[in-house]
C-alpha positions as a LaTeX table, in Angstrom:
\begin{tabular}{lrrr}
\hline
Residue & $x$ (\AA) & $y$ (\AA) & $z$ (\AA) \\
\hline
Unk1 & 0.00 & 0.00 & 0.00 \\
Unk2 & 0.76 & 3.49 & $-0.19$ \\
Unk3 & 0.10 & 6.93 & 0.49 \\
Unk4 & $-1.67$ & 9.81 & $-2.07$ \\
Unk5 & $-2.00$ & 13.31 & $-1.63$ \\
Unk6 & $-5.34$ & 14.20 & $-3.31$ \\
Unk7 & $-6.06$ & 18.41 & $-3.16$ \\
Unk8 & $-9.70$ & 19.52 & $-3.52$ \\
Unk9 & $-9.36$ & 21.97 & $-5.75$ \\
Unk10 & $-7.30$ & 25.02 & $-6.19$ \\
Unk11 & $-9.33$ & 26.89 & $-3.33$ \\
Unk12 & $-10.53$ & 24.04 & $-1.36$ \\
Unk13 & $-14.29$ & 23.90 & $-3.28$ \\
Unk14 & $-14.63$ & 20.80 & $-3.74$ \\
Unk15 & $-13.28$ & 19.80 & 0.04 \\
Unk16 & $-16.88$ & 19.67 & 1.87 \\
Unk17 & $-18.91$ & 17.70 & $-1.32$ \\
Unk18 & $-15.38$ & 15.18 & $-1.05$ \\
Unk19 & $-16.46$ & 14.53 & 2.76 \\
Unk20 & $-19.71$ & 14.61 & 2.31 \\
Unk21 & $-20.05$ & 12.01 & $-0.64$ \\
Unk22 & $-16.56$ & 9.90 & 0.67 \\
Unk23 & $-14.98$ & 10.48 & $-2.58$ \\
Unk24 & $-11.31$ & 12.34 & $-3.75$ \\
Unk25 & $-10.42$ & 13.26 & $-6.58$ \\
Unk26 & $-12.59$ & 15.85 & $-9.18$ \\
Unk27 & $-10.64$ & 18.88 & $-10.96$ \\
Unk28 & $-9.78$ & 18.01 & $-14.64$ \\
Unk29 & $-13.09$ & 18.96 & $-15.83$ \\
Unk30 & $-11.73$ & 18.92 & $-19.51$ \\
Unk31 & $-10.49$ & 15.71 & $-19.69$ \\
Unk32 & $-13.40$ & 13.57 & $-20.37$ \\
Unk33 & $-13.85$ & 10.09 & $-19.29$ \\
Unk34 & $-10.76$ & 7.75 & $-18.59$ \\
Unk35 & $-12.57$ & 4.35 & $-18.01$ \\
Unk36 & $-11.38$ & 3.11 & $-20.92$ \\
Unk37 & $-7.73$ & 3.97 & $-21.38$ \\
Unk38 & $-5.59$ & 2.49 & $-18.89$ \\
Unk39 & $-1.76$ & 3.60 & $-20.07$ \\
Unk40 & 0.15 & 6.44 & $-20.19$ \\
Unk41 & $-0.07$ & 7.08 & $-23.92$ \\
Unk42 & $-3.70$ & 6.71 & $-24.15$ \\
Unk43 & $-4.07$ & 9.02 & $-21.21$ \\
Unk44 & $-1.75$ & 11.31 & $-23.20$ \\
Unk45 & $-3.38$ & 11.13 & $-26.42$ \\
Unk46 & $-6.92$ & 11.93 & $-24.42$ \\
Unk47 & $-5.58$ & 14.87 & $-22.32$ \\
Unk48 & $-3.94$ & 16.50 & $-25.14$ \\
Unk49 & $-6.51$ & 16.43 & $-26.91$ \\
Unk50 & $-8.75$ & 18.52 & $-24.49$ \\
Unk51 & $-6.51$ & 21.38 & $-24.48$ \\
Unk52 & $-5.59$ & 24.30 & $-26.55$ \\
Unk53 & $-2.92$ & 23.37 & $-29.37$ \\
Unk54 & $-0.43$ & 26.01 & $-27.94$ \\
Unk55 & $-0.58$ & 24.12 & $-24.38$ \\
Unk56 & 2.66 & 24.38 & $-22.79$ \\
Unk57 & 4.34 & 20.06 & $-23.02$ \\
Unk58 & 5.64 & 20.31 & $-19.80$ \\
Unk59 & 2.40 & 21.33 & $-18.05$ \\
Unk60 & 0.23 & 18.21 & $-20.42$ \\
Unk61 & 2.76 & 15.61 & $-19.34$ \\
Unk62 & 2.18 & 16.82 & $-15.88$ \\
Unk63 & $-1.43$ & 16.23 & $-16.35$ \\
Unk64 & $-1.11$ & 13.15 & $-17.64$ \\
Unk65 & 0.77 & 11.62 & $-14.86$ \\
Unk66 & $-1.30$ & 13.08 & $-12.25$ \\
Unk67 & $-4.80$ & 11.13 & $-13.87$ \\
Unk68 & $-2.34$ & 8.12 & $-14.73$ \\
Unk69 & $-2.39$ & 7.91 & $-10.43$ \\
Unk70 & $-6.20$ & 8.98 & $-10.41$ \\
Unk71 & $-7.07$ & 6.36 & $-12.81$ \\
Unk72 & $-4.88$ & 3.16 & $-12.70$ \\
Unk73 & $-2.32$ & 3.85 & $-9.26$ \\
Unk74 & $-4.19$ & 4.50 & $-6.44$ \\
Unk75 & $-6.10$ & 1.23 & $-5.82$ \\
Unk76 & $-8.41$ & $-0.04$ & $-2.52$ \\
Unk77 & $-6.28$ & 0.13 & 0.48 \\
Unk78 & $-3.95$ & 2.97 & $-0.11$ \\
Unk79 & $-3.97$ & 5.79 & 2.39 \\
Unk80 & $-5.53$ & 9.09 & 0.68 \\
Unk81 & $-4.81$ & 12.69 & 2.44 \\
Unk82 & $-6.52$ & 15.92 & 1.87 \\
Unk83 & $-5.20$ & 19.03 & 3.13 \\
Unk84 & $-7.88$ & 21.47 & 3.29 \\
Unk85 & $-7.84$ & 25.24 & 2.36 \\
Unk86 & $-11.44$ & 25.53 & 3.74 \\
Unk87 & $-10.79$ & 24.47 & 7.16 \\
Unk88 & $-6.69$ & 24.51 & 7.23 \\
Unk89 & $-7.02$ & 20.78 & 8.84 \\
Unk90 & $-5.86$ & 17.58 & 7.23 \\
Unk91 & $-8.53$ & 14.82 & 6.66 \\
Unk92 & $-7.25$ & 11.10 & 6.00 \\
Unk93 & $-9.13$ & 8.03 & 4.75 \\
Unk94 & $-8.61$ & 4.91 & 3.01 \\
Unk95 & $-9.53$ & 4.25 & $-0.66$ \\
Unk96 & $-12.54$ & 1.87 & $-1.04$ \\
Unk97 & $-12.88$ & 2.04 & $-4.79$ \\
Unk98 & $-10.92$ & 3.05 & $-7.67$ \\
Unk99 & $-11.52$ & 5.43 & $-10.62$ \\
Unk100 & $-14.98$ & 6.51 & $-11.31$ \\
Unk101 & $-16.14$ & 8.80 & $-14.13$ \\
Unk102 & $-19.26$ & 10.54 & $-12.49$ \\
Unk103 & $-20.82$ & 11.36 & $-15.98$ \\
Unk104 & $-24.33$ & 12.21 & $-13.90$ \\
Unk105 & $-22.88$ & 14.62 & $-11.85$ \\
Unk106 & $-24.20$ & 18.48 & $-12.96$ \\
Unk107 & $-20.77$ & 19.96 & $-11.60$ \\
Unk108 & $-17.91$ & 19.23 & $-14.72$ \\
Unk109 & $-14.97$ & 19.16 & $-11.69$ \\
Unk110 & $-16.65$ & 16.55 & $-9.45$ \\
Unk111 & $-16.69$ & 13.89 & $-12.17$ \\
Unk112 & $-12.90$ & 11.70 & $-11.94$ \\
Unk113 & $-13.40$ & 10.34 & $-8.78$ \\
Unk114 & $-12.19$ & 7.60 & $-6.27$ \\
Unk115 & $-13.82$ & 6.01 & $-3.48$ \\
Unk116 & $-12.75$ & 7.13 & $-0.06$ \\
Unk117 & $-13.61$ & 6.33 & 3.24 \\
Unk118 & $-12.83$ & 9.34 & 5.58 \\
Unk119 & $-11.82$ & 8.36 & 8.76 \\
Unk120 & $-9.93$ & 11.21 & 10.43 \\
Unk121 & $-11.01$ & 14.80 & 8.68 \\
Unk122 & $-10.17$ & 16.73 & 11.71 \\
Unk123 & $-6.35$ & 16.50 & 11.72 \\
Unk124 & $-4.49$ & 19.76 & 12.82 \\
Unk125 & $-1.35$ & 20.54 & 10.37 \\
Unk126 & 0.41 & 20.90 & 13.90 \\
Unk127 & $-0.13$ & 16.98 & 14.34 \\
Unk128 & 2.54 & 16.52 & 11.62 \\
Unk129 & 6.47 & 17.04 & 12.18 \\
Unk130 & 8.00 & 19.27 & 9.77 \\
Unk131 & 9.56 & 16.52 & 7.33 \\
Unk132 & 5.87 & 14.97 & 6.90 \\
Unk133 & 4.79 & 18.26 & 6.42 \\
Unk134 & 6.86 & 19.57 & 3.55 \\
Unk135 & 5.93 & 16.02 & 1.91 \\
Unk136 & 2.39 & 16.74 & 2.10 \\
Unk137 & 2.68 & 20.22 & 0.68 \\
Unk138 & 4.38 & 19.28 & $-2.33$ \\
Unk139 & 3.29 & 21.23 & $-5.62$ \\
Unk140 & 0.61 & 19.15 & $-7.32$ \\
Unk141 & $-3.06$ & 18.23 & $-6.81$ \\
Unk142 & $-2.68$ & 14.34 & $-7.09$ \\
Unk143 & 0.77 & 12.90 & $-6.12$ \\
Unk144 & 2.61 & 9.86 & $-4.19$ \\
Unk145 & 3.86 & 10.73 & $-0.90$ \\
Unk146 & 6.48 & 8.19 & 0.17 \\
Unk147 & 9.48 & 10.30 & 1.74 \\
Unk148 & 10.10 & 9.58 & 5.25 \\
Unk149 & 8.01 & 6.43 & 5.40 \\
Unk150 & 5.16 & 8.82 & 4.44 \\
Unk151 & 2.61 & 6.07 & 4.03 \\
Unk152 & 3.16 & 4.33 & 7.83 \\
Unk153 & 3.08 & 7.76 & 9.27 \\
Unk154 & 0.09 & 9.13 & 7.85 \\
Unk155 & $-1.90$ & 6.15 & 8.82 \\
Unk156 & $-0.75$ & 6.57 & 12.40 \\
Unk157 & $-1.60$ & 10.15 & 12.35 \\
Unk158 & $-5.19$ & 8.68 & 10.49 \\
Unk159 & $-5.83$ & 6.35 & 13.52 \\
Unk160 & $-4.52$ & 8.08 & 16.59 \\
Unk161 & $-4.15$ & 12.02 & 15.49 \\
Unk162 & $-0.46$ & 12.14 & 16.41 \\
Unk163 & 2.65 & 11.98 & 13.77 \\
Unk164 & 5.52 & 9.48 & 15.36 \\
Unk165 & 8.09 & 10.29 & 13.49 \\
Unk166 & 10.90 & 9.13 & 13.98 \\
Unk167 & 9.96 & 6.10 & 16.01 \\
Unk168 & 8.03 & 4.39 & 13.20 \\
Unk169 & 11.71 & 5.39 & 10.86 \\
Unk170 & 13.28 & 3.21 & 13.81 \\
Unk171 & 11.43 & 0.35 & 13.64 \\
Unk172 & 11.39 & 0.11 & 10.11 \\
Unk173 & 8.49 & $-0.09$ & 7.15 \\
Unk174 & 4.68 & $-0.92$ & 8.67 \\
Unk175 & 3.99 & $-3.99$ & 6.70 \\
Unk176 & 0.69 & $-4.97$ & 5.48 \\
Unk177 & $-1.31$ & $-7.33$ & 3.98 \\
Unk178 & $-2.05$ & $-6.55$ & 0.76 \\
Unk179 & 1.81 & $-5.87$ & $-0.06$ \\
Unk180 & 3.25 & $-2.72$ & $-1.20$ \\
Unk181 & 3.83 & $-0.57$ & $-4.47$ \\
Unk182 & 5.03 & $-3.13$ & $-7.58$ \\
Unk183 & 8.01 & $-1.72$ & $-9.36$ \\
Unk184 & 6.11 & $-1.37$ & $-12.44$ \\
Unk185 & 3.70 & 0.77 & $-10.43$ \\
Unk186 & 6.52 & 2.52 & $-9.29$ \\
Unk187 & 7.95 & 3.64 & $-13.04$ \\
Unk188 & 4.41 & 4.79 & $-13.98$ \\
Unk189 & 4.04 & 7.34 & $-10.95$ \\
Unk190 & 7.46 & 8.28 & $-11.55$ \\
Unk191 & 6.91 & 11.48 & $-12.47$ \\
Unk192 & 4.34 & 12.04 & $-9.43$ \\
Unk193 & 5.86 & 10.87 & $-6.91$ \\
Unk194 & 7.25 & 13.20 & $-3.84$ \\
Unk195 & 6.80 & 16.62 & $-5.67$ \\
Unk196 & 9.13 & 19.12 & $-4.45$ \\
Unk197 & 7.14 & 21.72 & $-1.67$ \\
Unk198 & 6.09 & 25.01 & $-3.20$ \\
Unk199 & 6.45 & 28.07 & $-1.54$ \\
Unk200 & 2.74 & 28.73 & $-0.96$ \\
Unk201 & 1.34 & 30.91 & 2.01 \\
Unk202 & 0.24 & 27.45 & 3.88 \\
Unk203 & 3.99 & 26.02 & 3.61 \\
Unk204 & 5.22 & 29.55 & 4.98 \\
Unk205 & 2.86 & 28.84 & 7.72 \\
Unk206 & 3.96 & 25.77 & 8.24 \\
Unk207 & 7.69 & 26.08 & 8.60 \\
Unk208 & 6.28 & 29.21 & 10.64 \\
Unk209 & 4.52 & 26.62 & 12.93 \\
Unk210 & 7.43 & 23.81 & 12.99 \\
Unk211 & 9.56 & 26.67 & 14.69 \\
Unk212 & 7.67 & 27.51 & 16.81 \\
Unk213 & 7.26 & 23.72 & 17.77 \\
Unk214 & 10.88 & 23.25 & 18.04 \\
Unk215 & 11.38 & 26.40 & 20.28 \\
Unk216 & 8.28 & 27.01 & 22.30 \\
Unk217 & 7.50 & 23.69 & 23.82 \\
Unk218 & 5.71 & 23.55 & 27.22 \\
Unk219 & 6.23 & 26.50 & 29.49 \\
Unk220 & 7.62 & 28.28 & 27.15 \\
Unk221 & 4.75 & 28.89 & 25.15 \\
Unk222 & 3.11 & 30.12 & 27.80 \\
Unk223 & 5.04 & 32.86 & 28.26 \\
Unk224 & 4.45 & 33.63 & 24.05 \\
Unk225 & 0.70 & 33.63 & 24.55 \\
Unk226 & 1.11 & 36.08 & 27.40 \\
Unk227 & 2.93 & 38.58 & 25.57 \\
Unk228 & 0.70 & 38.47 & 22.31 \\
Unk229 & $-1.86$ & 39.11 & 25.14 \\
Unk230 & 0.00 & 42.01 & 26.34 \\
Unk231 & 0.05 & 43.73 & 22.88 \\
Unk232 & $-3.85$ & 43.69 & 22.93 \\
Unk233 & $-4.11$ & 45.34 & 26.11 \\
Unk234 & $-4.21$ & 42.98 & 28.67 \\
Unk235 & $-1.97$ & 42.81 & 32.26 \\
Unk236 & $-0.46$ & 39.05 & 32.71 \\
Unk237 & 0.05 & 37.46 & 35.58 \\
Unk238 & 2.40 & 33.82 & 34.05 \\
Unk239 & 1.70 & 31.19 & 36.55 \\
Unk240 & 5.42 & 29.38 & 36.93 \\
Unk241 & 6.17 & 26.16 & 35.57 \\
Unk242 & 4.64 & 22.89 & 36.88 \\
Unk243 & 1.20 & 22.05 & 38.46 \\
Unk244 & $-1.01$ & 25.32 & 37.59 \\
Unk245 & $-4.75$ & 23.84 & 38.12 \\
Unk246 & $-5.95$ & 25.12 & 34.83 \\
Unk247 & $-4.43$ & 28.17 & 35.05 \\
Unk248 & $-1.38$ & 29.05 & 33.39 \\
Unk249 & $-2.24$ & 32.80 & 33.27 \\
Unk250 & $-4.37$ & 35.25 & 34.81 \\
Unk251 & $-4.99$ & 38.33 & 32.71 \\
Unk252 & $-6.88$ & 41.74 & 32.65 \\
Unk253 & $-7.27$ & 45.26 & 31.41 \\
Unk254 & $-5.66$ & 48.12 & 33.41 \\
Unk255 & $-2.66$ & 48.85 & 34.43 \\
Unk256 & $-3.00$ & 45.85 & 37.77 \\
Unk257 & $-5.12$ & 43.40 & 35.30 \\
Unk258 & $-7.82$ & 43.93 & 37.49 \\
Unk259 & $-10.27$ & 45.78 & 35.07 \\
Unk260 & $-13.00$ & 43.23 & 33.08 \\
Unk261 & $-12.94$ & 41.33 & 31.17 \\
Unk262 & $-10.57$ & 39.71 & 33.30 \\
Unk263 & $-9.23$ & 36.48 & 31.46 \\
Unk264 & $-8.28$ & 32.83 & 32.83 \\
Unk265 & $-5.97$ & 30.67 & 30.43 \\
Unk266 & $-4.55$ & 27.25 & 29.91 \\
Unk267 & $-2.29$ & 26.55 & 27.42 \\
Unk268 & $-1.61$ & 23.10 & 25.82 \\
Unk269 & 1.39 & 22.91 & 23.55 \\
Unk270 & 0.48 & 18.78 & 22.89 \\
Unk271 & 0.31 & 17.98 & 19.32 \\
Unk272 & $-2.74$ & 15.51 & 20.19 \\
Unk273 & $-6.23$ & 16.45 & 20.45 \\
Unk274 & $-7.29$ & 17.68 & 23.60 \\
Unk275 & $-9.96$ & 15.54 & 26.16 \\
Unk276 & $-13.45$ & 16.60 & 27.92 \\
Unk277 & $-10.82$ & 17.12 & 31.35 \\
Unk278 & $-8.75$ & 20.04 & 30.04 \\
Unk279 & $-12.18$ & 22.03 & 29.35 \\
Unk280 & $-13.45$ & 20.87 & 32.46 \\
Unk281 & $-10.08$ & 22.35 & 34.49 \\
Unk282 & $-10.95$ & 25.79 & 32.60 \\
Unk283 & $-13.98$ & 25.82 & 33.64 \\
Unk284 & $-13.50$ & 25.16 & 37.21 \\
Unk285 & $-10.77$ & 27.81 & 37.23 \\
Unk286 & $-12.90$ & 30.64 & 35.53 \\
Unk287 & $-15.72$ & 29.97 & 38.58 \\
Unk288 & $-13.25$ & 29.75 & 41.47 \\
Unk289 & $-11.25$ & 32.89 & 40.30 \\
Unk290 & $-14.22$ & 34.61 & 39.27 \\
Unk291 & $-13.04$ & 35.57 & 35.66 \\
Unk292 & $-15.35$ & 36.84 & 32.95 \\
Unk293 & $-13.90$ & 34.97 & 29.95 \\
Unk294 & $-11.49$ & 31.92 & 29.17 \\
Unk295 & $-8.82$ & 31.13 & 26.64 \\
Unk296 & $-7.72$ & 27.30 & 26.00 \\
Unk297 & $-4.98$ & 27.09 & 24.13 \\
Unk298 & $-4.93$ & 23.35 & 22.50 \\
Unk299 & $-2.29$ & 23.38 & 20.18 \\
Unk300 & $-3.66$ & 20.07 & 18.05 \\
Unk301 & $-6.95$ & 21.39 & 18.90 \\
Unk302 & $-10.10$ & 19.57 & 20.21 \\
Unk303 & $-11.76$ & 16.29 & 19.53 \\
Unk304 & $-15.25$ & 16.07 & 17.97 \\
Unk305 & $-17.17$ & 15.78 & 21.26 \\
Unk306 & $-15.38$ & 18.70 & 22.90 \\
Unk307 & $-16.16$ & 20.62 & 20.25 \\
Unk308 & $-19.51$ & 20.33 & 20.25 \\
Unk309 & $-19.49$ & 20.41 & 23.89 \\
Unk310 & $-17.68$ & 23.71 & 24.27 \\
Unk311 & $-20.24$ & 25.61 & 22.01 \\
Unk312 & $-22.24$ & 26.14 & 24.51 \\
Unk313 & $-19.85$ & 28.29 & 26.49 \\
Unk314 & $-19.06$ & 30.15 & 23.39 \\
Unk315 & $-19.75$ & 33.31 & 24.58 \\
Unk316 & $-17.13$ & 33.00 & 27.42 \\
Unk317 & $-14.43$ & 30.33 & 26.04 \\
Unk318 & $-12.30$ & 31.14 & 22.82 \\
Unk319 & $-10.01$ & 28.25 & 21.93 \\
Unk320 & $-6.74$ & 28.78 & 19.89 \\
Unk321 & $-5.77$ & 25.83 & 17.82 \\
Unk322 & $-1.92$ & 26.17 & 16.20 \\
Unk323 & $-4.16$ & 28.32 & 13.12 \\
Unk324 & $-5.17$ & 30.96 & 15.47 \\
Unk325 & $-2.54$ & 31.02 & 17.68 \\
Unk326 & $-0.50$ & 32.20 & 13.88 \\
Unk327 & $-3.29$ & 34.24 & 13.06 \\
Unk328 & $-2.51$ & 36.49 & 16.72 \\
Unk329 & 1.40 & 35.85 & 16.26 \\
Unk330 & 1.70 & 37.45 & 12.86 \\
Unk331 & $-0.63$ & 40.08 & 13.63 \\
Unk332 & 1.15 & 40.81 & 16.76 \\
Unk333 & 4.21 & 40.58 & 15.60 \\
Unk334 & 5.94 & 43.66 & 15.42 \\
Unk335 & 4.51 & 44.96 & 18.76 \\
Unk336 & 6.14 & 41.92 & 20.63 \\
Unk337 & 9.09 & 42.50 & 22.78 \\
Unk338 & 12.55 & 42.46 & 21.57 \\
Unk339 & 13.28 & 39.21 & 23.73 \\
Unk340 & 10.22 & 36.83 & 21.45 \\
Unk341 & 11.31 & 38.63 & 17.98 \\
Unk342 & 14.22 & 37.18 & 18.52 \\
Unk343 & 13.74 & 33.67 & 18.89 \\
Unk344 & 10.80 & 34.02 & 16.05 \\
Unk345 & 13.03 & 35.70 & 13.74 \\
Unk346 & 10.52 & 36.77 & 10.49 \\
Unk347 & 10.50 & 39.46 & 8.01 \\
Unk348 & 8.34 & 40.59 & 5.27 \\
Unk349 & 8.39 & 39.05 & 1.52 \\
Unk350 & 6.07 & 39.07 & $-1.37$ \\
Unk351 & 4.69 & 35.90 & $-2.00$ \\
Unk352 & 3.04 & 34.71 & $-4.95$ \\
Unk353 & $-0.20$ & 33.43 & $-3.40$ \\
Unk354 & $-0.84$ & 30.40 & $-6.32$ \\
Unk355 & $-0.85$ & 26.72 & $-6.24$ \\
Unk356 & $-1.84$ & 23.23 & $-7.89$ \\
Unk357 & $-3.72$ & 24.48 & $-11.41$ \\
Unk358 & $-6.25$ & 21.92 & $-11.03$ \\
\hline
\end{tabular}
């Protein structure tokens, strides 16, 4: 088996009708149906066909390879990953059943499908070290992802949210028991397999958030989340290191932090999803120190039932997943002190905000 990075679509519009209908795949909507041509040079002859004479070579082969994998590669079993622009989570599934041509279906770019069982779409891109990472964010919309023992770590992170790393590289390939990627397999995905990583916003982000996982682990997190505070007003009071009872910071307006809305937070720098006990620790903190509002810090975020839990404290909890807590670093960024710029060394580029064509 293997692992495929399947995109749904160049801004994530065809990510919710993927979960929704347990399928990947779509985009192509000029290439008609490929049910009947299973090589590369039919493939070839078909895609070349459906575009403009003056089509750049480089970019048809390209094509071609990528619904070579869509059509004939990825097969029942393999590990299929979507990383969502819509939601800026990861969702992971098996495939169930290979290529489908959806000629039915109204929408032209929801029509090359595959069958996918969806088993974890609530993955946080903070879940996966930074080596995984630039493997999933490599520059195509369909591609092979086997760097780094891609395939066994993605269906670790599928079953239990967390990327191991380099424990599963210890101990070696996962094996399974319908075998692994033939070598003729291997020559015809060739050309789409590991992609290099594009310099897209999201991969900035991401090496963004890998630093800041490498540098600001436990504690010293904290003390980053209290001085974004800080440059939105609010007094901290940083609870030292160790046991804290759900409260790793104590925060206000005025100059003593005693002015409402006076703030309780707990901050969780665990790449997992966090547990019903964590929220239930806030909780008991906000009543017993009287605070108006609470901020949970989870960076892997929540699992489904605390989410739906938590809404209905909405109007006095705000959680920061690792998305938000980059959303408040970059917009806080050059109001920090001296001491944080300088272990989160950034600067300002122009980035050309484009991706997969497809």
């Amino acid at each position: 088996m293997t692992a495929w990075i399947v995109r749904g679509g160049l801004h994530g519009e065809r990510e919710p009708w993927a979960l929704d209908h347990s399928f990947a795949g779509g985009g192509f909507h000029e290439v008609p149906d490929l049910a009947a041509h299973t090589n590369r040079e039919a493939i070839a002859s078909l895609v070349g066909s459906s575009f403009p004479a003056d089509s750049h070579p480089g970019r048809l082969a390209n094509y071609t390879g990528q619904m070579l994998a869509l059509r004939t590669s990825i097969v029942p079993g393999d590990v299929v990953v979507m990383p969502m622009k819509t939601r800026k989570r990861i969702a992971i599934g098996i495939c169930v059943s290979g290529y489908q041509y959806r000629a039915d279906e109204p929408d032209p770019t929801r029509r090359h499908t595959i069958g996918v069982n969806w088993a974890n779409v609530d993955v946080s891109r903070g879940a996966l070290k930074d080596d995984l990472l630039n493997t999933v964010n490599g520059a195509m919309t369909i591609f092979r992802a086997t760097k780094n023992n891609a395939e066994a770590r993605l269906r670790a992170v599928m079953e239990t949210g967390v990327d191991p790393g380099s424990a599963v590289l210890a101990a070696g390939p996962i094996s399974h028991p319908n075998g692994s990627v033939g070598a003729e397999q291997a020559v015809q995905v060739a050309d789409v397999t590991d992609p290099t990583s594009a310099p897209t916003l999201q991969a900035i982000r991401d090496r963004v958030r890998t630093h800041l996982i490498e540098n600001f682990g436990g504690h010293k997190l904290t003390h980053l989340i209290a001085d974004i505070l800080r440059t939105e007003g609010y007094t901290c009071d940083v609870s030292p290191e160790g046991p804290d009872f759900g409260v790793d910071i104590i925060a206000g307006r005025g100059p003593l932090g005693l002015d409402s809305p006076t703030l309780i937070v707990e901050v969780k720098s665990e790449a997992g999803q966090i547990g019903a006990p964590v929220v239930r620790g806030l909780q008991g903190a906000m009543a017993s120190n009287k605070a108006d509002q609470g901020l949970l810090v989870a960076w892997g975020g929540l699992n489904k039932q605390v989410q739906t839990a938590i809404r209905t404290d909405r109007l006095t909890i705000r959680v920061w997943d690792s998305e938000e807590v980059l959303d408040h670093l970059f917009a806080a960024y050059e109001r920090l002190p001296d001491a944080s710029r300088s272990l989160i060394p950034l600067k300002k580029a122009w980035v050309l905000d484009e991706d997969s064509d497809a």
